[in-house]
Short mmCIF file of C-alpha atoms in Angstrom, two decimals:
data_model
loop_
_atom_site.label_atom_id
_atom_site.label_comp_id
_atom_site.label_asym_id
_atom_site.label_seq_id
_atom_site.Cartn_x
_atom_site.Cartn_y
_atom_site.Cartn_z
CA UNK O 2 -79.27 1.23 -11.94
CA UNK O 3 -77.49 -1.60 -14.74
CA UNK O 4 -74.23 -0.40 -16.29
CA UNK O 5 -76.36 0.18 -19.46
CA UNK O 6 -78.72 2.92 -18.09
CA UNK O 7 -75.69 4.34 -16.10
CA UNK O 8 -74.08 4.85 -19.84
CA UNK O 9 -77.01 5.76 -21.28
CA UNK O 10 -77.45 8.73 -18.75
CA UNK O 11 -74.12 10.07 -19.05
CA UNK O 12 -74.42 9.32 -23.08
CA UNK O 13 -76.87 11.89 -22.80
CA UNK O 14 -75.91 14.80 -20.69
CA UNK O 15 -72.30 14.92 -22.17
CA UNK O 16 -73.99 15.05 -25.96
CA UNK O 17 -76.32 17.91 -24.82
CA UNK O 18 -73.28 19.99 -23.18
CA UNK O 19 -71.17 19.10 -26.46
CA UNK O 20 -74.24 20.48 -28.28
CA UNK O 21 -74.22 23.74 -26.56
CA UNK O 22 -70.59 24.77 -27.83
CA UNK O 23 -70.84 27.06 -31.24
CA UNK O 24 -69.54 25.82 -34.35
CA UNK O 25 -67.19 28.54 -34.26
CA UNK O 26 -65.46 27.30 -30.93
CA UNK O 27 -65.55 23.94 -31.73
CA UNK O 28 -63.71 24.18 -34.70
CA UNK O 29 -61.06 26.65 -32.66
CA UNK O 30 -60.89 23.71 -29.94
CA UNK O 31 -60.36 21.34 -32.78
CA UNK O 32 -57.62 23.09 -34.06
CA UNK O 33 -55.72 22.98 -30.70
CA UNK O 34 -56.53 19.17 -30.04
CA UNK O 35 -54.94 18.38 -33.86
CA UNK O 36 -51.70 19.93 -32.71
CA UNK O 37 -51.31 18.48 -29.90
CA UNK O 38 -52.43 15.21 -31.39
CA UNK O 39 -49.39 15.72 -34.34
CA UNK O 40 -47.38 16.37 -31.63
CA UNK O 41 -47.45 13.20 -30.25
CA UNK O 42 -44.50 10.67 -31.07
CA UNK O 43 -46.88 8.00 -32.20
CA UNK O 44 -48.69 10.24 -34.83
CA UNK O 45 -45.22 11.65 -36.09
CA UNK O 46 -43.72 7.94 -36.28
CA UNK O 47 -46.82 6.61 -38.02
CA UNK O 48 -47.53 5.77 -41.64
CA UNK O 49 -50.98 4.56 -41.57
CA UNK O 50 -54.03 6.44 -39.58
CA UNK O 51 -57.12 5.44 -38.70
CA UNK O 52 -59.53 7.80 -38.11
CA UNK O 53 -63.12 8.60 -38.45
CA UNK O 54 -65.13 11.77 -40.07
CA UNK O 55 -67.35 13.61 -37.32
CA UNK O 56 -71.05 14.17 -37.04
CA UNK O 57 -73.35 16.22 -34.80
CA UNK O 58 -71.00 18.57 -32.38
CA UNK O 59 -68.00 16.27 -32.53
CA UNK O 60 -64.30 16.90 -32.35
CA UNK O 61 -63.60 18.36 -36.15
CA UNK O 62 -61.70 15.20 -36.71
CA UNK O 63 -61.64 16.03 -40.77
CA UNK O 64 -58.92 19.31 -39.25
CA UNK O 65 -56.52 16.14 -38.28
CA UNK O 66 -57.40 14.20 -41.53
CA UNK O 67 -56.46 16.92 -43.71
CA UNK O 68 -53.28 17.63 -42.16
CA UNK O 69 -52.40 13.82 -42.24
CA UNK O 70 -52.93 13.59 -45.53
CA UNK O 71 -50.94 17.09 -46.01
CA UNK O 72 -47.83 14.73 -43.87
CA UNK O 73 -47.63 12.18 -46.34
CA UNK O 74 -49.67 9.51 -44.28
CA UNK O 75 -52.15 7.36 -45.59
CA UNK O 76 -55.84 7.83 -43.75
CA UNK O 77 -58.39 4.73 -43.97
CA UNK O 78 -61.86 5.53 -42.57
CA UNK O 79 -64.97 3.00 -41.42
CA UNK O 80 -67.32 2.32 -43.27
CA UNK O 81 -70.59 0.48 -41.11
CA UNK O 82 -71.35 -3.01 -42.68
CA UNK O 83 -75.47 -3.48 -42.05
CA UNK O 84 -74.95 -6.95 -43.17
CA UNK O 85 -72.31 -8.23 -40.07
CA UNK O 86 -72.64 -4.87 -37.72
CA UNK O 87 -68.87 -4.25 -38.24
CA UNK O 88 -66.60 -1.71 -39.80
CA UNK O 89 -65.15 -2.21 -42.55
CA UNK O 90 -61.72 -0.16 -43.42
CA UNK O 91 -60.79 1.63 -46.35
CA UNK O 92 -58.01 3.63 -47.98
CA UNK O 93 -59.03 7.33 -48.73
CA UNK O 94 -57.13 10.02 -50.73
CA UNK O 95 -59.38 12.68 -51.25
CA UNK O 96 -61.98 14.19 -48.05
CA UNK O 97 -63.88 14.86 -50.57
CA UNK O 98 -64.61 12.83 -53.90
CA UNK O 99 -63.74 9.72 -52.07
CA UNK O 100 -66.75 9.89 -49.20
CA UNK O 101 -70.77 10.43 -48.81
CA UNK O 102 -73.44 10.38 -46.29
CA UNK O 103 -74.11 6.66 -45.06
CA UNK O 104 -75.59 5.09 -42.27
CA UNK O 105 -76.68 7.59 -39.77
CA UNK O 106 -75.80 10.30 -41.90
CA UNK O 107 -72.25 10.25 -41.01
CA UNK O 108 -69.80 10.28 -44.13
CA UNK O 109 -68.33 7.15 -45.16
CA UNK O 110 -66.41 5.87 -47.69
CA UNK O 111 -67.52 5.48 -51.52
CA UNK O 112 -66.42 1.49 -51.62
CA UNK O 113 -66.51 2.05 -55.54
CA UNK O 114 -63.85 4.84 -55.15
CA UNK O 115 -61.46 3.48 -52.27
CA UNK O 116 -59.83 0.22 -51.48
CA UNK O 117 -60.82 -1.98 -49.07
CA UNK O 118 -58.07 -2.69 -46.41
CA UNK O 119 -58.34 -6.63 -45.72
CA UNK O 120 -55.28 -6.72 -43.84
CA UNK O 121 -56.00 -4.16 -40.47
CA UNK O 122 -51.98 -4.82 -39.51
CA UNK O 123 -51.09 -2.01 -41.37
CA UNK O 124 -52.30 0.59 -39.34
CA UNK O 125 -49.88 2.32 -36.73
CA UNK O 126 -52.37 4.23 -34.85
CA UNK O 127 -56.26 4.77 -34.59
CA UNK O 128 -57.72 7.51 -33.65
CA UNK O 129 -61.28 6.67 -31.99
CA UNK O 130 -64.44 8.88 -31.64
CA UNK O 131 -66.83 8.83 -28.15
CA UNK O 132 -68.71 10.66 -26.73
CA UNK O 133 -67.13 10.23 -23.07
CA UNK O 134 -63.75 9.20 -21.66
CA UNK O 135 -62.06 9.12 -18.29
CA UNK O 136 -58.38 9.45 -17.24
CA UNK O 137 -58.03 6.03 -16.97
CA UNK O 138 -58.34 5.61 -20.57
CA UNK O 139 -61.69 3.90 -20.63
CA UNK O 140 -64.36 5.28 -23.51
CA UNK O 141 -67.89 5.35 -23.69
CA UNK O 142 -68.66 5.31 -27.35
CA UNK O 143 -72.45 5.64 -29.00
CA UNK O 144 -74.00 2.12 -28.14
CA UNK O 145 -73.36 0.16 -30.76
CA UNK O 146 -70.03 -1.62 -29.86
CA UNK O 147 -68.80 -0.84 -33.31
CA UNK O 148 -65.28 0.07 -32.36
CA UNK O 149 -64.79 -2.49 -29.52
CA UNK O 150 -65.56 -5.19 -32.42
CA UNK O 151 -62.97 -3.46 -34.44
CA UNK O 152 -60.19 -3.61 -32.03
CA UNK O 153 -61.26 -7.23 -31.05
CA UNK O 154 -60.34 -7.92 -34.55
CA UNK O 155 -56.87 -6.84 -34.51
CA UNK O 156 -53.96 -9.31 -34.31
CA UNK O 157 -51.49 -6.80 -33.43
CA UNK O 158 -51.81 -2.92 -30.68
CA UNK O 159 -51.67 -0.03 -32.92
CA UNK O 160 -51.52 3.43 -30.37
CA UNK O 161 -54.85 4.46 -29.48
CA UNK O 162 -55.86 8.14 -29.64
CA UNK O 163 -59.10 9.76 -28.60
CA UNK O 164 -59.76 13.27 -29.29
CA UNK O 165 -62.25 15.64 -26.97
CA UNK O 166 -63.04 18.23 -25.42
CA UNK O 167 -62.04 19.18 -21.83
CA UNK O 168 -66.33 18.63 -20.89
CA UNK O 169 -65.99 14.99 -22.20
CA UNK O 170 -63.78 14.23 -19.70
CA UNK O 171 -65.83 12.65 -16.72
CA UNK O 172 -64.19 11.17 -13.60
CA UNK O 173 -65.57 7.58 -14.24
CA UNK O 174 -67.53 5.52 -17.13
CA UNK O 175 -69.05 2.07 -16.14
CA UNK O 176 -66.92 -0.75 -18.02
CA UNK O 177 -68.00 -3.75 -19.30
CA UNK O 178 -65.66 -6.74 -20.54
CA UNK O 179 -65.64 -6.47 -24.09
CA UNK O 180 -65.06 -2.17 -23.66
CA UNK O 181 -61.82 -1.49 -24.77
CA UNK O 182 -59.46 1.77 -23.64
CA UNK O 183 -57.65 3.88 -24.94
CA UNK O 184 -53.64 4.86 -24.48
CA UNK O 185 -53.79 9.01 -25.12
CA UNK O 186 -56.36 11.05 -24.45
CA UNK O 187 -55.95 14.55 -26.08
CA UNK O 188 -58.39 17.58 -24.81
CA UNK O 189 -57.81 20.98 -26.13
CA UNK O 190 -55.83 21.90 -22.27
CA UNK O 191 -53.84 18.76 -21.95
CA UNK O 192 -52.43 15.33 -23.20
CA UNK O 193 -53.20 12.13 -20.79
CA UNK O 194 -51.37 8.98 -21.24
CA UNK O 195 -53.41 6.24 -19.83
CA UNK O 196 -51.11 3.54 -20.84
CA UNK O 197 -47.19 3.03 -20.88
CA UNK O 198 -47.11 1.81 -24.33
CA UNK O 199 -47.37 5.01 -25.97
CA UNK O 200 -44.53 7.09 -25.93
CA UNK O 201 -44.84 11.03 -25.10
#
């Protein structure tokens, strides 16, 4: 079996056992990821934060939004360019006014209501959707290579956060080169650092 079916089969059976948890528990498992994830040094030492707005049975990543916002920090979010199949970044203030269904049907920014961020330096720590992860930091996101094209992009190593729950945790995901890992991977039982570089 190639590396893609391998991902492609695990892509699967870890969305189907996300899909099984009730809203109601995934928002209470949401709640304990976002503290631990404002725990962490690099979210408390960090200005700018990239994240992402869920869809489907996702980690409630809007819970950690809100409170960022609520911390001072500014939030950008990704929009999906159909033109060059990238993401482009912009600055949000309000969870609300400032988004709308796009591509997919996930919520995006309203480009006519938020400013585009040109200059992706600025951010001090993103924190990255998927639908799988193992200890070792490596991610297996939804196929299209969106955020592997991001952080190919980036002149300089912001900390890199994923948020999951304890099921999304598998013991290995096939890598290819241009799959990028992550530093900190927060479950609602535990914190893993898969790098040095981010400080506990």
């Amino acid at each position: 079996m190639n590396t893609q079916a391998m991902k492609q089969g695990l892509r699967q059976s870890i969305i189907a056992a996300r899909l099984k948890i009730s809203a109601q528990e995934r928002h209470r498992l949401s709640q304990q990821i976002t503290a631990r994830i404002t725990g962490l040094e690099a979210y408390q030492s960090a200005n700018i934060v990239l994240g992402y707005l869920n869809f489907g049975a996702e980690f409630s990543a809007e819970i950690l939004l809100r409170q960022a916002i609520g911390d001072g920090k500014q939030v950008l979010l990704p929009k999906v360019n159909a033109a060059t199949r990238q993401l482009d970044i912009y600055r949000v203030g309000d969870l609300e006014k400032d988004v709308a269904p796009g591509l997919w049907n996930i919520r995006e920014p309203l480009p006519e209501r938020c400013t585009l961020v040109e200059d992706l330096a600025c951010i001090d720590i993103i924190v990255l959707p998927g639908v799988a992860f193992s200890r070792d930091g490596a991610r297996l996101g939804y196929g299209g290579g969106f955020y592997d094209k991001l952080l190919a992009r980036l002149t300089h190593r912001p900390a890199l956060v994923a948020a999951a729950f304890a099921l999304q945790l598998v013991e290995s995901i096939p890598q290819e080169a241009t799959d990028c890992k992550v530093e900190c991977l927060v479950s609602e039982y535990e914190t893993v650092y898969c790098a040095e570089k981010i400080q506990r």
